CSV table of C-alpha atoms and ligand atoms in Angstrom, one decimal:
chain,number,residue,atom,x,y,z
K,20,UNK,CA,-6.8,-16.9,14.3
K,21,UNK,CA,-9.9,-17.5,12.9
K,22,UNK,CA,-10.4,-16.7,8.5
K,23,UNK,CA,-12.0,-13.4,9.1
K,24,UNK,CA,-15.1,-12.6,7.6
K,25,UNK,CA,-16.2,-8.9,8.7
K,26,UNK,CA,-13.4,-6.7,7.0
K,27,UNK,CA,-13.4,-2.8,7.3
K,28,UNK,CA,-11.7,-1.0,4.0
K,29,UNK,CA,-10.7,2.6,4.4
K,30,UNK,CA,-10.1,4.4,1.6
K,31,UNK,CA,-12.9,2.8,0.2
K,32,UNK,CA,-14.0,5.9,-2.1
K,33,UNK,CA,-10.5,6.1,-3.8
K,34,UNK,CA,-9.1,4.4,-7.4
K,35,UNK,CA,-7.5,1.2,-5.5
K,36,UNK,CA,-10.3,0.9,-2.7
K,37,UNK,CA,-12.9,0.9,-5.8
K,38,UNK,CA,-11.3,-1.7,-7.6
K,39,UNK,CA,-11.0,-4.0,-4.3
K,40,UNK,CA,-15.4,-3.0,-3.2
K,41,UNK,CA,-15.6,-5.1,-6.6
K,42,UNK,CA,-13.2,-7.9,-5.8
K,43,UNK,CA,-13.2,-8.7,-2.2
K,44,UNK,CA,-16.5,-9.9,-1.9
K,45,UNK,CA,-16.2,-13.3,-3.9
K,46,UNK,CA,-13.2,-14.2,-1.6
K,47,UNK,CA,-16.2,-14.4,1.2
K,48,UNK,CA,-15.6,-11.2,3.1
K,49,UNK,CA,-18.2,-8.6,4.4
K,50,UNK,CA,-16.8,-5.4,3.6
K,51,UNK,CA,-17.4,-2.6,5.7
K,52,UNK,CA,-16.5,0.8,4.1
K,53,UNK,CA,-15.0,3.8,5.6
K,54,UNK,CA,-14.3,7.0,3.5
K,55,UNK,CA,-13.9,10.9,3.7
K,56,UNK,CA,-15.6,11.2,0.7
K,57,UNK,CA,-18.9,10.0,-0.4
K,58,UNK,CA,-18.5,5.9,-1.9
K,59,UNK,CA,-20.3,5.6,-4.9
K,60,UNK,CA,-23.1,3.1,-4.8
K,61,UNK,CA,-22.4,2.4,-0.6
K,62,UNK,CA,-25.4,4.6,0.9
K,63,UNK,CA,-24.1,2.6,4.2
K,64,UNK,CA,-20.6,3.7,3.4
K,65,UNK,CA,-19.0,5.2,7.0
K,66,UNK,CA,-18.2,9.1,6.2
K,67,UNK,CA,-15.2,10.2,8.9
K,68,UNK,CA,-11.9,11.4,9.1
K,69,UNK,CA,-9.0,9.3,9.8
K,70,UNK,CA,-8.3,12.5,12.3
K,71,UNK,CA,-11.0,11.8,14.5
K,72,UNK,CA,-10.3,9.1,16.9
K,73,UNK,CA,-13.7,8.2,18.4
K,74,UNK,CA,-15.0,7.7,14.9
K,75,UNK,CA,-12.5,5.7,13.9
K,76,UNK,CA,-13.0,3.2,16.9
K,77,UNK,CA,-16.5,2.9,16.5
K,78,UNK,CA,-15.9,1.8,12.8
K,79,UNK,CA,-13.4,-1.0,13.6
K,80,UNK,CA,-15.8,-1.9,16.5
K,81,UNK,CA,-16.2,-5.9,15.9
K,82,UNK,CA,-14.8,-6.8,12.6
K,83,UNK,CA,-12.1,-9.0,12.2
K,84,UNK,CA,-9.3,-7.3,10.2
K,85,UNK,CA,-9.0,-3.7,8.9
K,86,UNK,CA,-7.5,-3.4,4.9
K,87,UNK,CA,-6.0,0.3,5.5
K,88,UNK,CA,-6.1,2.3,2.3
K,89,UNK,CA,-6.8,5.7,3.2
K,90,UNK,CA,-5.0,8.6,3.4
K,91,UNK,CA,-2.9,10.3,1.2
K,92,UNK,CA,-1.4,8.6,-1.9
K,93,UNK,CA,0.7,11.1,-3.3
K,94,UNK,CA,3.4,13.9,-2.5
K,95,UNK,CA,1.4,16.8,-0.4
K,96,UNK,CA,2.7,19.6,2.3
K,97,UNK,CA,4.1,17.9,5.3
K,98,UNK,CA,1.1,19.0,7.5
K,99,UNK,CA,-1.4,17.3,4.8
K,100,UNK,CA,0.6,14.2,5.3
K,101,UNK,CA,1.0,14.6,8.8
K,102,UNK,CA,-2.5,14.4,9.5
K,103,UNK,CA,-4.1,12.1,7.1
K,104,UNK,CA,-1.2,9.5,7.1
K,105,UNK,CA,0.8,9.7,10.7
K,106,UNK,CA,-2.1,10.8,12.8
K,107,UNK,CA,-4.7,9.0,11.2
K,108,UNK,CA,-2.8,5.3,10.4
K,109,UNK,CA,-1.9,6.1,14.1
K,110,UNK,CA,-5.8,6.5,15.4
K,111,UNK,CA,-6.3,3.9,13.0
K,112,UNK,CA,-4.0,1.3,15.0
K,113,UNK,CA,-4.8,2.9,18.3
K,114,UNK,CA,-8.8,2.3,17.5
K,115,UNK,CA,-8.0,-1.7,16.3
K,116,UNK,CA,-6.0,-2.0,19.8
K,117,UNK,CA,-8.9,-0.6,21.8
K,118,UNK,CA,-11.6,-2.6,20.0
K,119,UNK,CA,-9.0,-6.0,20.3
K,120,UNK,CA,-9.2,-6.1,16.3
K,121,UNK,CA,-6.7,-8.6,15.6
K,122,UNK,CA,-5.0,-7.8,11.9
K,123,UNK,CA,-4.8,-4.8,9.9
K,124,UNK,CA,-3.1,-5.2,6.5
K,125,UNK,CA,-1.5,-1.8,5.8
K,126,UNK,CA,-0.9,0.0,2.3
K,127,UNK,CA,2.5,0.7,2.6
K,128,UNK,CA,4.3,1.9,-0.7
K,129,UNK,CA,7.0,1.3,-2.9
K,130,UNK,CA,8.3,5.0,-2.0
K,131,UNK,CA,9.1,4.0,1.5
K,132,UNK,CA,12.4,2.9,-0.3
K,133,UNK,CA,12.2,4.9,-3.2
K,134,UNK,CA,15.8,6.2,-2.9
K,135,UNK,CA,17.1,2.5,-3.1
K,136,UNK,CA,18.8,2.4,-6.5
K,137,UNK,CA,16.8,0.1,-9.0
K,138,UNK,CA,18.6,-3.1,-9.7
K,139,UNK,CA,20.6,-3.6,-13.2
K,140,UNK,CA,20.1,-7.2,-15.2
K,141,UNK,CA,21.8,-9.7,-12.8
K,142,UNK,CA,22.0,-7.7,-9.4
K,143,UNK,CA,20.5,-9.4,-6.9
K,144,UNK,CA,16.4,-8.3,-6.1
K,145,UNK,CA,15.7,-6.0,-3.8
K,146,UNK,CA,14.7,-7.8,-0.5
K,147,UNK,CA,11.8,-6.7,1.8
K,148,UNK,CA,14.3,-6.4,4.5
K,149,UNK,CA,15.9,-3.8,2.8
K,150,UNK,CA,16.7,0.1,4.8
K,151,UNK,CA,14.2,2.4,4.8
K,152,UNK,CA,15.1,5.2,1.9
K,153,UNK,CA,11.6,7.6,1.4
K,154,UNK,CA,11.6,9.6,-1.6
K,155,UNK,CA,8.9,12.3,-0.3
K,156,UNK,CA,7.1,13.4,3.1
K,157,UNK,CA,4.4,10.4,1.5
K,158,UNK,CA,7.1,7.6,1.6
K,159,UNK,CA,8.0,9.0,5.0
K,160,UNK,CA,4.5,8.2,6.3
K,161,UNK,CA,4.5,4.7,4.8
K,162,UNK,CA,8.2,4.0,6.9
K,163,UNK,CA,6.1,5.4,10.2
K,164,UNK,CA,3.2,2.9,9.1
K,165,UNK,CA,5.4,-0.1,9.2
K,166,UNK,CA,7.4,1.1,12.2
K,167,UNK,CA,4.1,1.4,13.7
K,168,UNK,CA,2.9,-1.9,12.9
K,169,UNK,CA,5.9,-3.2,14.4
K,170,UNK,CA,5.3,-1.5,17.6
K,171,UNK,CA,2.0,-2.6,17.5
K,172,UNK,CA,2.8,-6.0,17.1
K,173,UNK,CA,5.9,-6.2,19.5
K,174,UNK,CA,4.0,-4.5,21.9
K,175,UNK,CA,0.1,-5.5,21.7
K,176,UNK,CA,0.1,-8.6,19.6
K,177,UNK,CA,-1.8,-6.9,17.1
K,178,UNK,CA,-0.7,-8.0,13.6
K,179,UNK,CA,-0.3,-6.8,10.4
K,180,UNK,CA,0.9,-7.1,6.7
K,181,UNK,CA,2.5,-4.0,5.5
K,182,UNK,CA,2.0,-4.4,1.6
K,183,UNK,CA,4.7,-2.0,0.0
K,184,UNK,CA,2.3,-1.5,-2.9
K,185,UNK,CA,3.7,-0.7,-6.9
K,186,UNK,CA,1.0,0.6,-9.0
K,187,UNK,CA,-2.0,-0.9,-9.1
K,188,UNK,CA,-3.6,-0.2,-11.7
K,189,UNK,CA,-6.0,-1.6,-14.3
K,190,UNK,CA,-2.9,-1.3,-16.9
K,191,UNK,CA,0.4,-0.2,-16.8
K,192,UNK,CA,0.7,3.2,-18.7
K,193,UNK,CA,4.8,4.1,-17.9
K,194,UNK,CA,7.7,1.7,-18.7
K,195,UNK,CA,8.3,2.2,-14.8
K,196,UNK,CA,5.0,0.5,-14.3
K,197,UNK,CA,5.9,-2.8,-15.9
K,198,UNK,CA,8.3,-3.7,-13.2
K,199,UNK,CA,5.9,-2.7,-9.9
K,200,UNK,CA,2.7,-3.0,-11.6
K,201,UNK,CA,0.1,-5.0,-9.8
K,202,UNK,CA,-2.6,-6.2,-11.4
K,203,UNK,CA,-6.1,-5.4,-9.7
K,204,UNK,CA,-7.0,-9.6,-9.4
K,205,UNK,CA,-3.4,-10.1,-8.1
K,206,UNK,CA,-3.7,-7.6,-5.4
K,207,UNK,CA,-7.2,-9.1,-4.3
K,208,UNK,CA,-5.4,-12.3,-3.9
K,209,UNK,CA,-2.2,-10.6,-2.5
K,210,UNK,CA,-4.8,-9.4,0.6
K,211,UNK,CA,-6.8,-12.1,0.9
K,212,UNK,CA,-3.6,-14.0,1.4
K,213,UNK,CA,-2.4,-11.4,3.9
K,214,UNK,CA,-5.6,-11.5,6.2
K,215,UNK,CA,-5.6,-15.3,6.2
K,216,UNK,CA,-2.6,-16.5,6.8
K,217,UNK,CA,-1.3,-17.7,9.9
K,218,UNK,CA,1.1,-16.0,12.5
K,219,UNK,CA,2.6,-13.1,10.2
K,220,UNK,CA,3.5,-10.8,12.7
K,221,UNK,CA,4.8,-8.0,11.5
K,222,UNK,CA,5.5,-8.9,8.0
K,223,UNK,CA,6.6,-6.5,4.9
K,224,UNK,CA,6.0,-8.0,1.5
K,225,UNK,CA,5.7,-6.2,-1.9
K,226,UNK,CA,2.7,-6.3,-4.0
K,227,UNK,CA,3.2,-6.6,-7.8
K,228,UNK,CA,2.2,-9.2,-10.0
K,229,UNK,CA,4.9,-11.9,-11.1
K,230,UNK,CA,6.2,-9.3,-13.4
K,231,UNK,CA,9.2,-10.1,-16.1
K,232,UNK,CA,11.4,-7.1,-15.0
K,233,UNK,CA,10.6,-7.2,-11.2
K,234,UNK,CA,12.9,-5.5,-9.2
K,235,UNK,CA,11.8,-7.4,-5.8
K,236,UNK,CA,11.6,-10.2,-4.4
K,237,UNK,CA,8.5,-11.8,-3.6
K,238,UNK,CA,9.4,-14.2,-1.5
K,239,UNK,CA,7.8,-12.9,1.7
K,240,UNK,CA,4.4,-12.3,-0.1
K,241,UNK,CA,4.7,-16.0,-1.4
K,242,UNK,CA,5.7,-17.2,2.2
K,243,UNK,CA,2.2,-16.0,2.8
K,244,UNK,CA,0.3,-18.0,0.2
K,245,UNK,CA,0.3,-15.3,-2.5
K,246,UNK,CA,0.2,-16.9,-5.4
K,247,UNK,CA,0.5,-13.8,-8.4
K,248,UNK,CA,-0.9,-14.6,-11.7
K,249,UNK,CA,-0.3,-11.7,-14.2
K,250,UNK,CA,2.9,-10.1,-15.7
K,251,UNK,CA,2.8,-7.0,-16.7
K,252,UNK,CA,5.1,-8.1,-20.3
K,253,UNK,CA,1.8,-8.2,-22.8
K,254,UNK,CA,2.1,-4.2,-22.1
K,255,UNK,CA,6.0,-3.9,-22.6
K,256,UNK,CA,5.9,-3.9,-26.8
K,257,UNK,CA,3.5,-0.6,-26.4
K,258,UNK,CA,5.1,1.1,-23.8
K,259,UNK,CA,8.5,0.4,-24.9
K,260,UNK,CA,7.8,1.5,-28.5
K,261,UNK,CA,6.4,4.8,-27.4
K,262,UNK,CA,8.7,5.6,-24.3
K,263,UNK,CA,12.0,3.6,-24.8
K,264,UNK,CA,13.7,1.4,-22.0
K,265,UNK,CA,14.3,3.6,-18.5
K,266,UNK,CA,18.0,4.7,-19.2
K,267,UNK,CA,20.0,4.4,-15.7
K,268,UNK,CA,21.8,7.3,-15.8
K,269,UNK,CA,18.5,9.5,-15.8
K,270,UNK,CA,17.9,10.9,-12.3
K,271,UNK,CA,14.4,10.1,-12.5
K,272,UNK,CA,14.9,6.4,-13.6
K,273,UNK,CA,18.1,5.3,-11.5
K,274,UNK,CA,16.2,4.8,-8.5
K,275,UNK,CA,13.1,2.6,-7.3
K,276,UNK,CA,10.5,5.7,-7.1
K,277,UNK,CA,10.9,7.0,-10.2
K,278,UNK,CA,9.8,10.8,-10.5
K,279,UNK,CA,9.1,10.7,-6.9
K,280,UNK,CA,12.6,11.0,-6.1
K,281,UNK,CA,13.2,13.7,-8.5
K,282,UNK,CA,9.8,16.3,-8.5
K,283,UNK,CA,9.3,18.1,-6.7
K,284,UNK,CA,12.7,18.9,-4.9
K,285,UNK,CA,11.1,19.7,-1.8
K,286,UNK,CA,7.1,20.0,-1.5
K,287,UNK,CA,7.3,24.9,-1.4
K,288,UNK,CA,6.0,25.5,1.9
X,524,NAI,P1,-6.6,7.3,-3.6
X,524,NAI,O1,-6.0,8.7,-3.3
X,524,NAI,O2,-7.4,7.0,-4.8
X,524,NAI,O3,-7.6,6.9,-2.4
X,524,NAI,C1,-7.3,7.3,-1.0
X,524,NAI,C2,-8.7,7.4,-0.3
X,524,NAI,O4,-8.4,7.8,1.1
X,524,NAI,C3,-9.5,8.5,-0.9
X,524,NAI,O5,-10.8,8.1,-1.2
X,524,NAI,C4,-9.6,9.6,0.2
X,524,NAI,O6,-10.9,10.3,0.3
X,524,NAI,C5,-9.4,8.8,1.5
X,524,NAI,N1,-8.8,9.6,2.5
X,524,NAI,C6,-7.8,10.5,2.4
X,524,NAI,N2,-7.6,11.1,3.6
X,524,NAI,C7,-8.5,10.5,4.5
X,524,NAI,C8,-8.8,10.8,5.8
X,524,NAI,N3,-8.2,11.7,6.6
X,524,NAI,N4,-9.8,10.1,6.4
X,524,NAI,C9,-10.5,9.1,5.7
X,524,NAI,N5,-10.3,8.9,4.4
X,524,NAI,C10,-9.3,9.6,3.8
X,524,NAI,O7,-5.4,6.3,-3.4
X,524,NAI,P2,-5.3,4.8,-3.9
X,524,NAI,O8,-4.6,4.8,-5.2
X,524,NAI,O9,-6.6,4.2,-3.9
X,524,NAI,O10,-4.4,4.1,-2.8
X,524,NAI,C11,-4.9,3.6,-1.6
X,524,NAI,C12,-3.8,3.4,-0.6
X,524,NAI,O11,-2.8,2.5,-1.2
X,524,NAI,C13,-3.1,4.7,-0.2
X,524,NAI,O12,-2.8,4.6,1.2
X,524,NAI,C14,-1.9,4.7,-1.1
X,524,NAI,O13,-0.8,5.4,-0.4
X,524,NAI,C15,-1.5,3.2,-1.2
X,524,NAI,N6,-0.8,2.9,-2.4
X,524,NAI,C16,-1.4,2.9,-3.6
X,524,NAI,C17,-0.8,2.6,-4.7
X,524,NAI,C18,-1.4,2.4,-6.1
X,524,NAI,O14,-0.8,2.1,-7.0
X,524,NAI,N7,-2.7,2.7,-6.2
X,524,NAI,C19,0.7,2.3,-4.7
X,524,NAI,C20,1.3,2.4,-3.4
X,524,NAI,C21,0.5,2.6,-2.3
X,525,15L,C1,2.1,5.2,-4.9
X,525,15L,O1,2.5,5.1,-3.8
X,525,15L,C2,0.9,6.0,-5.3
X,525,15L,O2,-0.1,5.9,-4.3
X,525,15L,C3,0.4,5.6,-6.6
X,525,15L,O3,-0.6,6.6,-7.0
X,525,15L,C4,1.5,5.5,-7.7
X,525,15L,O4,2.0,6.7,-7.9
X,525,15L,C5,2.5,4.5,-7.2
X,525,15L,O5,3.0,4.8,-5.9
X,525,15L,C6,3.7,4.4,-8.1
X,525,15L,O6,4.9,4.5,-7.6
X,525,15L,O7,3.5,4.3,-9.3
């Protein structure tokens, strides 16, 4: 496959699509933008919704790779998630299969395993083969995302790097945060090793930075080129001074996604 050079980023209004409009372009890429919502500062920005199918194929039309960001990045009623995150990452793939668009890298999440209890010192890191275990209707959608990629791969040959994303964030502001934060340079490099490197697949990788209490492994995001450069430990003295250390026998801290797993029960219909 050739480097790509013409990359469309949906979800390009929202906190983490933001961040990458800033760092993407000194990597080389031409960065097409695709949004709901107005993008600050992108009059050429592409308004649709995921939903709509024929829109979303004429914005993948001839670029080289899709970075999929948009949709819904919290816990919402199942038919919120059911159309922006399974209907829409679905047109999404459908749309790069039509238009022979040959790699999408996929936001996938931490809470696609959020139930998968978080490591204690010395246990072994949580690998990215690892079961599926959503915490919400939200990890839910991730676990169809990467099922989808798969199909899409097996079947089409279209490829993909499902990025099972921490918290990326300028700064981690929870102790949680210090072991899946990913720092906003670290994430650019994290994609920009996921859309050039060679015969991936279908590949799941977690995006964090190299942090000091990581609870993954890394390897398959390495395997890829990533090379992380920030730790999220320079924040740990703060954090830990104001909040304590996550105590295991806490609901809420015991497993991978946090208050995810815990709040609310079930989304009230
Ligand atoms: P965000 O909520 O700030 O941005 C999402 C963007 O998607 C928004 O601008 C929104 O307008 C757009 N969007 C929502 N529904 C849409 C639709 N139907 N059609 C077109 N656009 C639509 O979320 P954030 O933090 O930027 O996350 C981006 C992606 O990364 C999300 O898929 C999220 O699930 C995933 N992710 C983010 C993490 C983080 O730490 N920021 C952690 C794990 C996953
Ligand atoms: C996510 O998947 C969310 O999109 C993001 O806003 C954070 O809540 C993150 O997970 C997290 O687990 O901290």
């Amino acid at each position: 496959m050739a480097a790509p050079r013409t990359v469309l980023l949906t979800g390009a209004a929202g906190g983490l699509g933001t961040l990458m409009r800033d760092l993407l372009p000194a990597y080389g890429y031409e960065l097409r933008l695709l949004d709901l919502t107005p993008v600050a500062d992108a009059p050429d920005a592409i308004a649709a919704d995921l939903g709509d199918l024929d829109a979303v194929r004429a914005a993948v039309r001839g670029v080289d790779a899709v970075i999929h960001l948009a949709g819904i990045s919290l816990e919402a009623p199942f038919d919120d998630i059911l159309r922006a995150n399974i209907t829409g990452t679905y047109h999404l793939y459908e749309a790069a299969r039509q238009e022979g668009v040959p790699r999408v890298v996929f936001a996938s999440s931490n809470h696609a395993i959020g139930f998968t209890p978080r490591p204690g010192g010395g246990e072994p890191l949580i690998p990215a083969g690892t079961p599926h275990r959503p915490d919400t209707f939200y990890g839910l959608s991730k676990c169809f995302g990467e099922d989808l990629a798969q199909l899409y791969w097996d079947k089409h040959g279209l490829e993909t790097v499902s990025v099972r994303i921490g918290s990326c964030f300028p700064e981690p502001t929870s102790v949680r945060m210090l072991s899946i934060w990913m720092s906003p340079a670290d994430c650019a490099r994290l994609f920009h090793a996921a859309l050039t490197a060679s015969g991936v697949g279908h590949t799941v990788v977690y995006g964090s930075s190299a942090n000091t209490r990581l609870p993954w492994d890394l390897a398959s995001a390495r395997a890829l080129g990533y090379d992380p450069q920030d730790d999220s430990e320079p924040y740990a003295a703060k954090l830990l001074a104001e909040h304590g250390e996550l105590d295991p026998d806490n609901p809420e801290h015991a497993h991978l996604g946090g208050h995810f797993c815990t709040n609310p029960p079930m989304w009230p219909r």
